[in-house]
């Protein structure tokens, strides 16, 4: 697997081992257990009974539920998947027990079901089991990736969101990132990013950020049209998606296809505006992206300069964090470099 690590960037005696921003923790909250609410078929009374049974004799109870997953009755399968999902959600210690009881393969079969509700229950149970680190490899090796990608494409809105989260969890094993990308996950994740509800957009952005540490997935994301929604989200400073979108873009722009796409989608004016009026963290991410756009491209430097980037960059070089100051100073130096006559001629006709 080729993991796309950024090369060291050195300019005017300054060395940047990584022009990205280190602290992504508050921009991306990890997918936890499903947040879709309790299943309507599970009354308060049955939930209390379920939790009571689970606490008194959970091993026997889990084994019976696993057997019920293979029932000839769809209703019994749904009930078993629902109860496994609840057990895994409400009692973290049950997640490994459920996996060791053989639940993963029959749950994956449910994820492949043509019954969309049964599929949703299976996806959600797999998500909750994937919260246990010890289960991730087993889930992937048991063949969950392709059915989860299918659910991501055709499932209910809840199934799509939870499939996105489950794929994120599996992608935390580095070897799974290529397999997930090659199974067709990137285009439906981009679609969820563009058309989903707020939770769906957030979960898709988080999954894409993880998957796009691999070069081939970056290219797939660009080909799937990711740049348009990323630029639109960054342009809407009230969208609550600015940080997430900028971080995803910051991992994409290490490949030429992404640098071309962000310029074509009008990303340079948006990034310059963020440097001017964004939060401190947003400004640093935007400068990191602009540095990569401008490093070896005179046309991009001219476009950034024409958008009036130098005054807000000077302000950032005086008031930002140490990393932000260094990046701003480096970008200012790049923008002020004299251009050759031919380069100037090439950039003079660029409309911005």
PDB file of N, CA and C in Angstrom, residues 222 227-228 231 256-269 293 300 303:
ATOM      1  N   UNK A 222     -11.131  12.942  -5.908  1.00  0.00           N
ATOM      2  CA  UNK A 222     -11.161  14.049  -6.877  1.00  0.00           C
ATOM      3  C   UNK A 222     -12.005  13.659  -8.077  1.00  0.00           C
ATOM      4  N   UNK A 227     -14.317  18.021  -4.828  1.00  0.00           N
ATOM      5  CA  UNK A 227     -13.849  19.391  -4.639  1.00  0.00           C
ATOM      6  C   UNK A 227     -14.989  20.399  -4.589  1.00  0.00           C
ATOM      7  N   UNK A 228     -16.029  20.168  -5.350  1.00  0.00           N
ATOM      8  CA  UNK A 228     -17.150  21.125  -5.369  1.00  0.00           C
ATOM      9  C   UNK A 228     -17.788  21.278  -3.987  1.00  0.00           C
ATOM     10  N   UNK A 231     -15.303  23.057  -1.430  1.00  0.00           N
ATOM     11  CA  UNK A 231     -15.170  24.502  -1.617  1.00  0.00           C
ATOM     12  C   UNK A 231     -16.445  25.212  -1.165  1.00  0.00           C
ATOM     13  N   UNK A 256      -1.455  16.280  -7.706  1.00  0.00           N
ATOM     14  CA  UNK A 256      -1.700  17.333  -8.707  1.00  0.00           C
ATOM     15  C   UNK A 256      -3.161  17.442  -9.123  1.00  0.00           C
ATOM     16  N   UNK A 257      -3.854  16.302  -9.192  1.00  0.00           N
ATOM     17  CA  UNK A 257      -5.258  16.322  -9.611  1.00  0.00           C
ATOM     18  C   UNK A 257      -6.100  17.182  -8.686  1.00  0.00           C
ATOM     19  N   UNK A 258      -5.801  17.128  -7.392  1.00  0.00           N
ATOM     20  CA  UNK A 258      -6.568  17.915  -6.425  1.00  0.00           C
ATOM     21  C   UNK A 258      -6.230  19.392  -6.532  1.00  0.00           C
ATOM     22  N   UNK A 259      -4.965  19.713  -6.763  1.00  0.00           N
ATOM     23  CA  UNK A 259      -4.583  21.121  -6.889  1.00  0.00           C
ATOM     24  C   UNK A 259      -5.268  21.749  -8.108  1.00  0.00           C
ATOM     25  N   UNK A 260      -5.319  21.012  -9.194  1.00  0.00           N
ATOM     26  CA  UNK A 260      -6.018  21.518 -10.378  1.00  0.00           C
ATOM     27  C   UNK A 260      -7.495  21.702 -10.092  1.00  0.00           C
ATOM     28  N   UNK A 261      -8.102  20.711  -9.433  1.00  0.00           N
ATOM     29  CA  UNK A 261      -9.548  20.746  -9.186  1.00  0.00           C
ATOM     30  C   UNK A 261      -9.947  21.882  -8.253  1.00  0.00           C
ATOM     31  N   UNK A 262      -9.165  22.131  -7.209  1.00  0.00           N
ATOM     32  CA  UNK A 262      -9.557  23.183  -6.267  1.00  0.00           C
ATOM     33  C   UNK A 262      -9.505  24.553  -6.926  1.00  0.00           C
ATOM     34  N   UNK A 263      -8.551  24.764  -7.822  1.00  0.00           N
ATOM     35  CA  UNK A 263      -8.488  26.037  -8.547  1.00  0.00           C
ATOM     36  C   UNK A 263      -9.667  26.147  -9.508  1.00  0.00           C
ATOM     37  N   UNK A 264      -9.977  25.059 -10.207  1.00  0.00           N
ATOM     38  CA  UNK A 264     -11.088  25.088 -11.161  1.00  0.00           C
ATOM     39  C   UNK A 264     -12.428  25.327 -10.472  1.00  0.00           C
ATOM     40  N   UNK A 265     -12.563  24.889  -9.233  1.00  0.00           N
ATOM     41  CA  UNK A 265     -13.816  25.079  -8.486  1.00  0.00           C
ATOM     42  C   UNK A 265     -13.857  26.421  -7.759  1.00  0.00           C
ATOM     43  N   UNK A 266     -12.890  27.278  -7.998  1.00  0.00           N
ATOM     44  CA  UNK A 266     -12.891  28.593  -7.372  1.00  0.00           C
ATOM     45  C   UNK A 266     -12.425  28.591  -5.933  1.00  0.00           C
ATOM     46  N   UNK A 267     -11.534  27.661  -5.606  1.00  0.00           N
ATOM     47  CA  UNK A 267     -11.107  27.530  -4.220  1.00  0.00           C
ATOM     48  C   UNK A 267     -10.161  28.610  -3.737  1.00  0.00           C
ATOM     49  N   UNK A 268      -9.391  29.231  -4.636  1.00  0.00           N
ATOM     50  CA  UNK A 268      -8.405  30.213  -4.180  1.00  0.00           C
ATOM     51  C   UNK A 268      -9.057  31.419  -3.501  1.00  0.00           C
ATOM     52  N   UNK A 269     -10.079  32.058  -4.091  1.00  0.00           N
ATOM     53  CA  UNK A 269     -10.717  33.174  -3.367  1.00  0.00           C
ATOM     54  C   UNK A 269     -11.290  32.761  -2.011  1.00  0.00           C
ATOM     55  N   UNK A 293      -0.481  24.828  -3.012  1.00  0.00           N
ATOM     56  CA  UNK A 293      -0.918  25.263  -4.340  1.00  0.00           C
ATOM     57  C   UNK A 293       0.142  26.119  -5.026  1.00  0.00           C
ATOM     58  N   UNK A 300      -0.649  29.971  -9.981  1.00  0.00           N
ATOM     59  CA  UNK A 300      -1.393  29.970  -8.721  1.00  0.00           C
ATOM     60  C   UNK A 300      -0.925  31.107  -7.810  1.00  0.00           C
ATOM     61  N   UNK A 303      -2.601  34.232  -8.948  1.00  0.00           N
ATOM     62  CA  UNK A 303      -4.019  34.242  -8.589  1.00  0.00           C
ATOM     63  C   UNK A 303      -4.217  34.563  -7.109  1.00  0.00           C
TER      64      UNK A 303
END
